[in-house]
JSON list of C-alpha atoms in Angstrom, two decimals:
[
{"chain": "D", "resi": 8, "resn": "SER", "atom": "CA", "xyz": [-0.07, 0.02, 0.00]},
{"chain": "D", "resi": 9, "resn": "SER", "atom": "CA", "xyz": [1.31, 3.50, -0.96]},
{"chain": "D", "resi": 10, "resn": "GLY", "atom": "CA", "xyz": [-0.04, 4.73, 2.47]},
{"chain": "D", "resi": 11, "resn": "ILE", "atom": "CA", "xyz": [2.01, 2.23, 4.44]},
{"chain": "D", "resi": 12, "resn": "ASN", "atom": "CA", "xyz": [5.11, 2.77, 2.20]},
{"chain": "D", "resi": 13, "resn": "ALA", "atom": "CA", "xyz": [4.93, 6.53, 2.78]},
{"chain": "D", "resi": 14, "resn": "GLU", "atom": "CA", "xyz": [4.64, 6.17, 6.56]},
{"chain": "D", "resi": 15, "resn": "TRP", "atom": "CA", "xyz": [7.16, 3.29, 6.98]},
{"chain": "D", "resi": 16, "resn": "PRO", "atom": "CA", "xyz": [10.59, 4.74, 6.26]},
{"chain": "D", "resi": 17, "resn": "LEU", "atom": "CA", "xyz": [13.57, 2.40, 6.51]},
{"chain": "D", "resi": 18, "resn": "ARG", "atom": "CA", "xyz": [15.37, 3.44, 9.72]},
{"chain": "D", "resi": 19, "resn": "PRO", "atom": "CA", "xyz": [12.25, 3.82, 11.91]},
{"chain": "D", "resi": 20, "resn": "GLY", "atom": "CA", "xyz": [11.09, 0.51, 10.46]},
{"chain": "D", "resi": 21, "resn": "ARG", "atom": "CA", "xyz": [14.34, -0.98, 11.64]},
{"chain": "D", "resi": 22, "resn": "PHE", "atom": "CA", "xyz": [14.01, 0.71, 15.02]},
{"chain": "D", "resi": 23, "resn": "LEU", "atom": "CA", "xyz": [10.41, -0.81, 15.38]},
{"chain": "D", "resi": 24, "resn": "ILE", "atom": "CA", "xyz": [11.74, -4.46, 14.82]},
{"chain": "D", "resi": 25, "resn": "ALA", "atom": "CA", "xyz": [15.19, -4.29, 16.36]},
{"chain": "D", "resi": 26, "resn": "GLY", "atom": "CA", "xyz": [15.25, -1.29, 18.63]},
{"chain": "D", "resi": 27, "resn": "GLY", "atom": "CA", "xyz": [17.93, 1.34, 18.60]},
{"chain": "D", "resi": 28, "resn": "ASN", "atom": "CA", "xyz": [21.27, 2.12, 20.14]},
{"chain": "D", "resi": 29, "resn": "LEU", "atom": "CA", "xyz": [21.61, 4.30, 23.22]},
{"chain": "D", "resi": 30, "resn": "PRO", "atom": "CA", "xyz": [23.45, 7.71, 22.85]},
{"chain": "D", "resi": 31, "resn": "ASP", "atom": "CA", "xyz": [26.80, 8.17, 24.42]},
{"chain": "D", "resi": 32, "resn": "VAL", "atom": "CA", "xyz": [25.38, 10.65, 26.91]},
{"chain": "D", "resi": 33, "resn": "LEU", "atom": "CA", "xyz": [22.37, 9.50, 28.95]},
{"chain": "D", "resi": 34, "resn": "ILE", "atom": "CA", "xyz": [19.91, 11.77, 30.69]},
{"chain": "D", "resi": 35, "resn": "ASP", "atom": "CA", "xyz": [18.25, 11.02, 33.98]},
{"chain": "D", "resi": 36, "resn": "ASN", "atom": "CA", "xyz": [14.70, 9.70, 33.78]},
{"chain": "D", "resi": 37, "resn": "PRO", "atom": "CA", "xyz": [12.43, 12.66, 34.56]},
{"chain": "D", "resi": 38, "resn": "GLY", "atom": "CA", "xyz": [9.47, 10.45, 34.94]},
{"chain": "D", "resi": 39, "resn": "GLU", "atom": "CA", "xyz": [10.98, 8.29, 37.55]},
{"chain": "D", "resi": 40, "resn": "GLY", "atom": "CA", "xyz": [8.39, 6.66, 39.85]},
{"chain": "D", "resi": 41, "resn": "TRP", "atom": "CA", "xyz": [5.90, 5.99, 36.97]},
{"chain": "D", "resi": 42, "resn": "LEU", "atom": "CA", "xyz": [8.08, 5.61, 33.73]},
{"chain": "D", "resi": 43, "resn": "SER", "atom": "CA", "xyz": [10.35, 2.63, 33.84]},
{"chain": "D", "resi": 44, "resn": "ASP", "atom": "CA", "xyz": [14.06, 3.00, 33.11]},
{"chain": "D", "resi": 45, "resn": "ARG", "atom": "CA", "xyz": [13.66, 0.56, 30.28]},
{"chain": "D", "resi": 46, "resn": "SER", "atom": "CA", "xyz": [11.07, 2.77, 28.72]},
{"chain": "D", "resi": 47, "resn": "TRP", "atom": "CA", "xyz": [13.17, 5.90, 29.20]},
{"chain": "D", "resi": 48, "resn": "ASN", "atom": "CA", "xyz": [16.21, 4.12, 27.64]},
{"chain": "D", "resi": 49, "resn": "GLU", "atom": "CA", "xyz": [13.95, 3.26, 24.72]},
{"chain": "D", "resi": 50, "resn": "LEU", "atom": "CA", "xyz": [13.11, 6.92, 24.27]},
{"chain": "D", "resi": 51, "resn": "GLN", "atom": "CA", "xyz": [16.63, 7.88, 24.44]},
{"chain": "D", "resi": 52, "resn": "ALA", "atom": "CA", "xyz": [17.53, 5.33, 21.72]},
{"chain": "D", "resi": 53, "resn": "LEU", "atom": "CA", "xyz": [14.66, 6.83, 19.72]},
{"chain": "D", "resi": 54, "resn": "ASN", "atom": "CA", "xyz": [16.00, 10.34, 20.29]},
{"chain": "D", "resi": 55, "resn": "THR", "atom": "CA", "xyz": [18.90, 9.37, 18.01]},
{"chain": "D", "resi": 56, "resn": "GLN", "atom": "CA", "xyz": [16.50, 9.14, 15.00]},
{"chain": "D", "resi": 57, "resn": "SER", "atom": "CA", "xyz": [16.16, 12.32, 13.09]},
{"chain": "D", "resi": 58, "resn": "SER", "atom": "CA", "xyz": [12.37, 12.61, 13.20]},
{"chain": "D", "resi": 59, "resn": "PHE", "atom": "CA", "xyz": [12.45, 12.35, 16.94]},
{"chain": "D", "resi": 60, "resn": "LYS", "atom": "CA", "xyz": [15.40, 14.51, 17.78]},
{"chain": "D", "resi": 61, "resn": "GLY", "atom": "CA", "xyz": [14.56, 16.47, 20.95]},
{"chain": "D", "resi": 62, "resn": "ILE", "atom": "CA", "xyz": [12.08, 14.10, 22.42]},
{"chain": "D", "resi": 63, "resn": "THR", "atom": "CA", "xyz": [14.09, 13.51, 25.47]},
{"chain": "D", "resi": 64, "resn": "ASP", "atom": "CA", "xyz": [14.70, 17.30, 25.94]},
{"chain": "D", "resi": 65, "resn": "THR", "atom": "CA", "xyz": [10.98, 18.09, 25.69]},
{"chain": "D", "resi": 66, "resn": "PHE", "atom": "CA", "xyz": [9.81, 15.18, 27.73]},
{"chain": "D", "resi": 67, "resn": "ALA", "atom": "CA", "xyz": [10.36, 17.10, 30.97]},
{"chain": "D", "resi": 68, "resn": "ASP", "atom": "CA", "xyz": [8.58, 20.16, 29.53]},
{"chain": "D", "resi": 69, "resn": "TYR", "atom": "CA", "xyz": [5.52, 18.03, 28.81]},
{"chain": "D", "resi": 70, "resn": "LEU", "atom": "CA", "xyz": [5.85, 15.81, 31.78]},
{"chain": "D", "resi": 71, "resn": "LYS", "atom": "CA", "xyz": [2.23, 16.34, 32.92]},
{"chain": "D", "resi": 72, "resn": "GLU", "atom": "CA", "xyz": [0.87, 15.60, 29.52]},
{"chain": "D", "resi": 73, "resn": "PHE", "atom": "CA", "xyz": [3.17, 12.54, 28.90]},
{"chain": "D", "resi": 74, "resn": "ARG", "atom": "CA", "xyz": [1.92, 11.28, 32.34]},
{"chain": "D", "resi": 75, "resn": "GLU", "atom": "CA", "xyz": [-1.68, 11.59, 31.11]},
{"chain": "D", "resi": 76, "resn": "TYR", "atom": "CA", "xyz": [-0.68, 9.78, 27.85]},
{"chain": "D", "resi": 77, "resn": "PHE", "atom": "CA", "xyz": [1.08, 7.01, 30.04]},
{"chain": "D", "resi": 78, "resn": "ASP", "atom": "CA", "xyz": [-2.19, 6.65, 32.28]},
{"chain": "D", "resi": 79, "resn": "SER", "atom": "CA", "xyz": [-4.62, 6.67, 29.49]},
{"chain": "D", "resi": 80, "resn": "ALA", "atom": "CA", "xyz": [-6.69, 3.58, 29.00]},
{"chain": "D", "resi": 81, "resn": "GLU", "atom": "CA", "xyz": [-6.20, 3.91, 25.22]},
{"chain": "D", "resi": 82, "resn": "PRO", "atom": "CA", "xyz": [-2.85, 5.58, 24.68]},
{"chain": "D", "resi": 83, "resn": "HIS", "atom": "CA", "xyz": [-2.73, 4.34, 21.13]},
{"chain": "D", "resi": 84, "resn": "ARG", "atom": "CA", "xyz": [-5.60, 6.82, 20.36]},
{"chain": "D", "resi": 85, "resn": "ALA", "atom": "CA", "xyz": [-4.65, 9.52, 22.73]},
{"chain": "D", "resi": 86, "resn": "PRO", "atom": "CA", "xyz": [-3.00, 12.72, 21.46]},
{"chain": "D", "resi": 87, "resn": "LEU", "atom": "CA", "xyz": [0.78, 13.25, 21.99]},
{"chain": "D", "resi": 88, "resn": "PRO", "atom": "CA", "xyz": [2.12, 16.47, 23.76]},
{"chain": "D", "resi": 89, "resn": "GLY", "atom": "CA", "xyz": [3.30, 19.51, 21.72]},
{"chain": "D", "resi": 90, "resn": "GLN", "atom": "CA", "xyz": [5.02, 19.04, 18.26]},
{"chain": "D", "resi": 91, "resn": "TRP", "atom": "CA", "xyz": [4.79, 15.28, 18.76]},
{"chain": "D", "resi": 92, "resn": "GLU", "atom": "CA", "xyz": [1.23, 15.14, 17.83]},
{"chain": "D", "resi": 93, "resn": "GLU", "atom": "CA", "xyz": [2.36, 16.34, 14.29]},
{"chain": "D", "resi": 94, "resn": "LEU", "atom": "CA", "xyz": [4.21, 12.98, 13.69]},
{"chain": "D", "resi": 95, "resn": "ASN", "atom": "CA", "xyz": [2.49, 10.50, 11.27]},
{"chain": "D", "resi": 96, "resn": "LYS", "atom": "CA", "xyz": [0.77, 7.54, 12.55]},
{"chain": "D", "resi": 97, "resn": "PHE", "atom": "CA", "xyz": [3.63, 5.05, 12.03]},
{"chain": "D", "resi": 98, "resn": "GLN", "atom": "CA", "xyz": [6.04, 7.47, 13.93]},
{"chain": "D", "resi": 99, "resn": "LYS", "atom": "CA", "xyz": [3.45, 7.65, 16.71]},
{"chain": "D", "resi": 100, "resn": "LEU", "atom": "CA", "xyz": [3.64, 3.93, 17.07]},
{"chain": "D", "resi": 101, "resn": "LEU", "atom": "CA", "xyz": [7.33, 4.16, 17.97]},
{"chain": "D", "resi": 102, "resn": "ILE", "atom": "CA", "xyz": [6.66, 6.51, 20.95]},
{"chain": "D", "resi": 103, "resn": "LEU", "atom": "CA", "xyz": [3.79, 4.31, 21.92]},
{"chain": "D", "resi": 104, "resn": "LYS", "atom": "CA", "xyz": [6.12, 1.23, 21.81]},
{"chain": "D", "resi": 105, "resn": "CYS", "atom": "CA", "xyz": [8.57, 3.14, 24.18]},
{"chain": "D", "resi": 106, "resn": "ILE", "atom": "CA", "xyz": [6.13, 4.47, 26.72]},
{"chain": "D", "resi": 107, "resn": "ARG", "atom": "CA", "xyz": [3.22, 1.92, 26.63]},
{"chain": "D", "resi": 108, "resn": "PRO", "atom": "CA", "xyz": [4.49, -1.25, 25.00]},
{"chain": "D", "resi": 109, "resn": "ASP", "atom": "CA", "xyz": [1.50, -3.14, 26.34]},
{"chain": "D", "resi": 110, "resn": "LYS", "atom": "CA", "xyz": [-0.66, -1.22, 24.01]},
{"chain": "D", "resi": 111, "resn": "PHE", "atom": "CA", "xyz": [1.58, -1.39, 20.96]},
{"chain": "D", "resi": 112, "resn": "THR", "atom": "CA", "xyz": [-0.44, -4.43, 19.40]},
{"chain": "D", "resi": 113, "resn": "ASN", "atom": "CA", "xyz": [-3.54, -2.28, 19.61]},
{"chain": "D", "resi": 114, "resn": "GLY", "atom": "CA", "xyz": [-1.84, 0.58, 18.00]},
{"chain": "D", "resi": 115, "resn": "MET", "atom": "CA", "xyz": [-0.53, -1.61, 15.24]},
{"chain": "D", "resi": 116, "resn": "GLN", "atom": "CA", "xyz": [-3.94, -2.97, 14.53]},
{"chain": "D", "resi": 117, "resn": "ASP", "atom": "CA", "xyz": [-5.41, 0.53, 14.23]},
{"chain": "D", "resi": 118, "resn": "PHE", "atom": "CA", "xyz": [-2.54, 1.45, 11.77]},
{"chain": "D", "resi": 119, "resn": "ILE", "atom": "CA", "xyz": [-3.02, -1.70, 9.66]},
{"chain": "D", "resi": 120, "resn": "ALA", "atom": "CA", "xyz": [-6.96, -1.15, 9.66]},
{"chain": "D", "resi": 121, "resn": "ALA", "atom": "CA", "xyz": [-6.52, 2.52, 8.57]},
{"chain": "D", "resi": 122, "resn": "ASN", "atom": "CA", "xyz": [-3.94, 1.68, 5.78]},
{"chain": "D", "resi": 123, "resn": "LEU", "atom": "CA", "xyz": [-5.16, -1.75, 4.55]},
{"chain": "D", "resi": 124, "resn": "GLY", "atom": "CA", "xyz": [-8.58, -2.33, 5.80]},
{"chain": "D", "resi": 125, "resn": "ASP", "atom": "CA", "xyz": [-10.34, -4.00, 8.67]},
{"chain": "D", "resi": 126, "resn": "SER", "atom": "CA", "xyz": [-10.16, -7.40, 6.87]},
{"chain": "D", "resi": 127, "resn": "PHE", "atom": "CA", "xyz": [-6.42, -7.47, 7.66]},
{"chain": "D", "resi": 128, "resn": "ILE", "atom": "CA", "xyz": [-6.99, -7.62, 11.32]},
{"chain": "D", "resi": 129, "resn": "GLU", "atom": "CA", "xyz": [-10.33, -9.50, 11.71]},
{"chain": "D", "resi": 130, "resn": "PRO", "atom": "CA", "xyz": [-10.18, -13.22, 12.47]},
{"chain": "D", "resi": 131, "resn": "GLN", "atom": "CA", "xyz": [-10.47, -15.30, 9.36]},
{"chain": "D", "resi": 132, "resn": "SER", "atom": "CA", "xyz": [-13.58, -17.38, 8.59]},
{"chain": "D", "resi": 133, "resn": "ALA", "atom": "CA", "xyz": [-13.62, -20.64, 10.37]},
{"chain": "D", "resi": 134, "resn": "ASP", "atom": "CA", "xyz": [-15.84, -21.96, 7.66]},
{"chain": "D", "resi": 135, "resn": "LEU", "atom": "CA", "xyz": [-13.49, -24.39, 5.80]},
{"chain": "D", "resi": 136, "resn": "SER", "atom": "CA", "xyz": [-15.80, -24.68, 2.85]},
{"chain": "D", "resi": 137, "resn": "LEU", "atom": "CA", "xyz": [-15.06, -20.92, 2.10]},
{"chain": "D", "resi": 138, "resn": "VAL", "atom": "CA", "xyz": [-11.38, -21.24, 2.77]},
{"chain": "D", "resi": 139, "resn": "TYR", "atom": "CA", "xyz": [-11.12, -24.47, 0.72]},
{"chain": "D", "resi": 140, "resn": "LYS", "atom": "CA", "xyz": [-12.17, -22.49, -2.38]},
{"chain": "D", "resi": 141, "resn": "ASP", "atom": "CA", "xyz": [-8.91, -20.48, -2.21]},
{"chain": "D", "resi": 142, "resn": "SER", "atom": "CA", "xyz": [-6.87, -23.69, -2.09]},
{"chain": "D", "resi": 143, "resn": "SER", "atom": "CA", "xyz": [-5.53, -25.87, -4.84]},
{"chain": "D", "resi": 144, "resn": "PRO", "atom": "CA", "xyz": [-3.14, -28.89, -5.04]},
{"chain": "D", "resi": 145, "resn": "THR", "atom": "CA", "xyz": [-0.35, -26.46, -5.02]},
{"chain": "D", "resi": 146, "resn": "THR", "atom": "CA", "xyz": [-1.82, -24.11, -2.66]},
{"chain": "D", "resi": 147, "resn": "PRO", "atom": "CA", "xyz": [-2.19, -25.74, 0.68]},
{"chain": "D", "resi": 148, "resn": "LEU", "atom": "CA", "xyz": [-4.28, -24.57, 3.65]},
{"chain": "D", "resi": 149, "resn": "ILE", "atom": "CA", "xyz": [-2.04, -23.36, 6.53]},
{"chain": "D", "resi": 150, "resn": "PHE", "atom": "CA", "xyz": [-3.55, -23.10, 9.91]},
{"chain": "D", "resi": 151, "resn": "VAL", "atom": "CA", "xyz": [-1.69, -20.59, 12.20]},
{"chain": "D", "resi": 152, "resn": "LEU", "atom": "CA", "xyz": [-2.86, -21.35, 15.69]},
{"chain": "D", "resi": 153, "resn": "SER", "atom": "CA", "xyz": [-3.35, -19.43, 18.82]},
{"chain": "D", "resi": 154, "resn": "VAL", "atom": "CA", "xyz": [-3.45, -20.82, 22.38]},
{"chain": "D", "resi": 155, "resn": "GLY", "atom": "CA", "xyz": [-6.38, -23.13, 22.79]},
{"chain": "D", "resi": 156, "resn": "THR", "atom": "CA", "xyz": [-7.34, -23.54, 19.16]},
{"chain": "D", "resi": 157, "resn": "ASP", "atom": "CA", "xyz": [-7.28, -26.84, 17.23]},
{"chain": "D", "resi": 158, "resn": "PRO", "atom": "CA", "xyz": [-8.57, -27.14, 13.69]},
{"chain": "D", "resi": 159, "resn": "ALA", "atom": "CA", "xyz": [-8.40, -30.93, 13.62]},
{"chain": "D", "resi": 160, "resn": "ALA", "atom": "CA", "xyz": [-12.02, -31.43, 14.54]},
{"chain": "D", "resi": 161, "resn": "ALA", "atom": "CA", "xyz": [-13.23, -28.96, 11.97]},
{"chain": "D", "resi": 162, "resn": "LEU", "atom": "CA", "xyz": [-11.00, -30.44, 9.25]},
{"chain": "D", "resi": 163, "resn": "TYR", "atom": "CA", "xyz": [-12.20, -34.00, 9.93]},
{"chain": "D", "resi": 164, "resn": "THR", "atom": "CA", "xyz": [-15.85, -32.81, 9.88]},
{"chain": "D", "resi": 165, "resn": "PHE", "atom": "CA", "xyz": [-15.17, -31.03, 6.42]},
{"chain": "D", "resi": 166, "resn": "ALA", "atom": "CA", "xyz": [-13.61, -34.05, 5.04]},
{"chain": "D", "resi": 167, "resn": "GLU", "atom": "CA", "xyz": [-16.73, -36.11, 5.85]},
{"chain": "D", "resi": 168, "resn": "GLU", "atom": "CA", "xyz": [-18.80, -33.40, 4.12]},
{"chain": "D", "resi": 169, "resn": "MET", "atom": "CA", "xyz": [-16.59, -33.60, 1.01]},
{"chain": "D", "resi": 170, "resn": "LYS", "atom": "CA", "xyz": [-16.61, -37.52, 1.09]},
{"chain": "D", "resi": 171, "resn": "PHE", "atom": "CA", "xyz": [-12.90, -37.47, 1.82]},
{"chain": "D", "resi": 172, "resn": "SER", "atom": "CA", "xyz": [-12.87, -38.95, 5.36]},
{"chain": "D", "resi": 173, "resn": "LYS", "atom": "CA", "xyz": [-11.39, -42.15, 4.23]},
{"chain": "D", "resi": 174, "resn": "LYS", "atom": "CA", "xyz": [-8.91, -40.26, 1.91]},
{"chain": "D", "resi": 175, "resn": "LEU", "atom": "CA", "xyz": [-7.51, -38.14, 4.62]},
{"chain": "D", "resi": 176, "resn": "THR", "atom": "CA", "xyz": [-4.23, -39.12, 6.39]},
{"chain": "D", "resi": 177, "resn": "ALA", "atom": "CA", "xyz": [-2.65, -37.21, 9.21]},
{"chain": "D", "resi": 178, "resn": "ILE", "atom": "CA", "xyz": [0.79, -37.15, 10.89]},
{"chain": "D", "resi": 179, "resn": "SER", "atom": "CA", "xyz": [2.08, -35.16, 13.91]},
{"chain": "D", "resi": 180, "resn": "LEU", "atom": "CA", "xyz": [5.53, -33.95, 12.85]},
{"chain": "D", "resi": 181, "resn": "GLY", "atom": "CA", "xyz": [8.54, -33.95, 15.01]},
{"chain": "D", "resi": 182, "resn": "GLN", "atom": "CA", "xyz": [12.19, -35.24, 15.06]},
{"chain": "D", "resi": 183, "resn": "GLY", "atom": "CA", "xyz": [12.69, -38.00, 12.56]},
{"chain": "D", "resi": 184, "resn": "GLN", "atom": "CA", "xyz": [9.14, -37.84, 11.02]},
{"chain": "D", "resi": 185, "resn": "GLY", "atom": "CA", "xyz": [10.28, -36.03, 7.80]},
{"chain": "D", "resi": 186, "resn": "PRO", "atom": "CA", "xyz": [10.85, -39.20, 5.67]},
{"chain": "D", "resi": 187, "resn": "ARG", "atom": "CA", "xyz": [7.61, -40.61, 6.72]},
{"chain": "D", "resi": 188, "resn": "ALA", "atom": "CA", "xyz": [5.73, -37.41, 6.04]},
{"chain": "D", "resi": 189, "resn": "GLU", "atom": "CA", "xyz": [7.28, -37.18, 2.66]},
{"chain": "D", "resi": 190, "resn": "ALA", "atom": "CA", "xyz": [6.21, -40.67, 1.76]},
{"chain": "D", "resi": 191, "resn": "MET", "atom": "CA", "xyz": [2.64, -39.77, 2.83]},
{"chain": "D", "resi": 192, "resn": "MET", "atom": "CA", "xyz": [2.77, -36.68, 0.73]},
{"chain": "D", "resi": 193, "resn": "ARG", "atom": "CA", "xyz": [3.99, -38.55, -2.38]},
{"chain": "D", "resi": 194, "resn": "SER", "atom": "CA", "xyz": [1.25, -41.27, -1.94]},
{"chain": "D", "resi": 195, "resn": "ALA", "atom": "CA", "xyz": [-1.36, -38.71, -1.61]},
{"chain": "D", "resi": 196, "resn": "MET", "atom": "CA", "xyz": [-0.21, -36.92, -4.81]},
{"chain": "D", "resi": 197, "resn": "GLU", "atom": "CA", "xyz": [-0.40, -40.15, -6.69]},
{"chain": "D", "resi": 198, "resn": "ARG", "atom": "CA", "xyz": [-3.67, -41.25, -5.34]},
{"chain": "D", "resi": 199, "resn": "GLY", "atom": "CA", "xyz": [-5.52, -37.95, -4.98]},
{"chain": "D", "resi": 200, "resn": "ARG", "atom": "CA", "xyz": [-5.76, -37.93, -1.25]},
{"chain": "D", "resi": 201, "resn": "TRP", "atom": "CA", "xyz": [-5.45, -35.22, 1.41]},
{"chain": "D", "resi": 202, "resn": "VAL", "atom": "CA", "xyz": [-2.66, -35.03, 3.95]},
{"chain": "D", "resi": 203, "resn": "PHE", "atom": "CA", "xyz": [-2.77, -33.25, 7.31]},
{"chain": "D", "resi": 204, "resn": "PHE", "atom": "CA", "xyz": [0.52, -32.24, 8.79]},
{"chain": "D", "resi": 205, "resn": "GLN", "atom": "CA", "xyz": [0.14, -31.28, 12.46]},
{"chain": "D", "resi": 206, "resn": "ASN", "atom": "CA", "xyz": [2.69, -29.49, 14.68]},
{"chain": "D", "resi": 207, "resn": "CYS", "atom": "CA", "xyz": [4.81, -28.23, 11.83]},
{"chain": "D", "resi": 208, "resn": "HIS", "atom": "CA", "xyz": [6.72, -26.01, 14.24]},
{"chain": "D", "resi": 209, "resn": "LEU", "atom": "CA", "xyz": [8.29, -29.07, 15.54]},
{"chain": "D", "resi": 210, "resn": "ALA", "atom": "CA", "xyz": [10.00, -29.86, 12.25]},
{"chain": "D", "resi": 211, "resn": "PRO", "atom": "CA", "xyz": [11.29, -26.47, 10.95]},
{"chain": "D", "resi": 212, "resn": "SER", "atom": "CA", "xyz": [14.30, -28.17, 9.21]},
{"chain": "D", "resi": 213, "resn": "TRP", "atom": "CA", "xyz": [11.97, -30.24, 7.11]},
{"chain": "D", "resi": 214, "resn": "MET", "atom": "CA", "xyz": [9.77, -27.20, 5.86]},
{"chain": "D", "resi": 215, "resn": "SER", "atom": "CA", "xyz": [12.09, -26.38, 3.14]},
{"chain": "D", "resi": 216, "resn": "SER", "atom": "CA", "xyz": [11.77, -29.99, 1.74]},
{"chain": "D", "resi": 217, "resn": "LEU", "atom": "CA", "xyz": [7.89, -29.78, 2.03]},
{"chain": "D", "resi": 218, "resn": "GLU", "atom": "CA", "xyz": [8.04, -26.57, 0.09]},
{"chain": "D", "resi": 219, "resn": "GLN", "atom": "CA", "xyz": [9.97, -27.98, -2.77]},
{"chain": "D", "resi": 220, "resn": "ILE", "atom": "CA", "xyz": [7.65, -31.09, -2.90]},
{"chain": "D", "resi": 221, "resn": "VAL", "atom": "CA", "xyz": [4.67, -28.69, -3.24]},
{"chain": "D", "resi": 222, "resn": "GLU", "atom": "CA", "xyz": [6.42, -26.51, -5.88]},
{"chain": "D", "resi": 223, "resn": "ASN", "atom": "CA", "xyz": [7.09, -29.53, -7.97]},
{"chain": "D", "resi": 224, "resn": "ILE", "atom": "CA", "xyz": [3.55, -30.81, -7.88]},
{"chain": "D", "resi": 225, "resn": "ASP", "atom": "CA", "xyz": [2.49, -31.71, -11.49]},
{"chain": "D", "resi": 226, "resn": "THR", "atom": "CA", "xyz": [-1.19, -30.60, -11.56]},
{"chain": "D", "resi": 227, "resn": "ASP", "atom": "CA", "xyz": [-1.67, -32.26, -15.04]}
]
């Protein structure tokens, strides 16, 4: 999106992902008692970025306003003091990350929704019949799980609906399971069956092999 590209310059983007380096000369934390030293050090590192030069110098001037920002129930939607309110939405995220990291995810969701649309932050449909339409022999369904979720039951139910319950084989991946999983995959390709690989995160070294197998599938 051009909106995201315009607001996601390279250096601040790196700061978001990896953080920054502290300056040679450090300033005492003016918000001691409510602002953690870690947050203050993050701000001092942010101060080394050209767009944020002076934020540590002005922090004491706007100490009351920054405290209100810190205490806000929704700091990701609260105004910043003084000239810092003039920053773009992405730059404001970096200040949020320093002062209220617990609300950074909320701020990022607002940023993505504003630039790309709500569909990019809304939970995807659990209706496998809809998701299945976007798949193909070379475009597998990938389930990215959160704590407490398990797509297995829904997949088995969907397989029954598609008359594929007897054509679905499953394996829980882990150490040493790569060759067996590959054999199941190749058998499924030859016989027109489905394969369900569970716990892929336990076999990261085999994922590149799986990717090559999928890329080399002959759909003819």
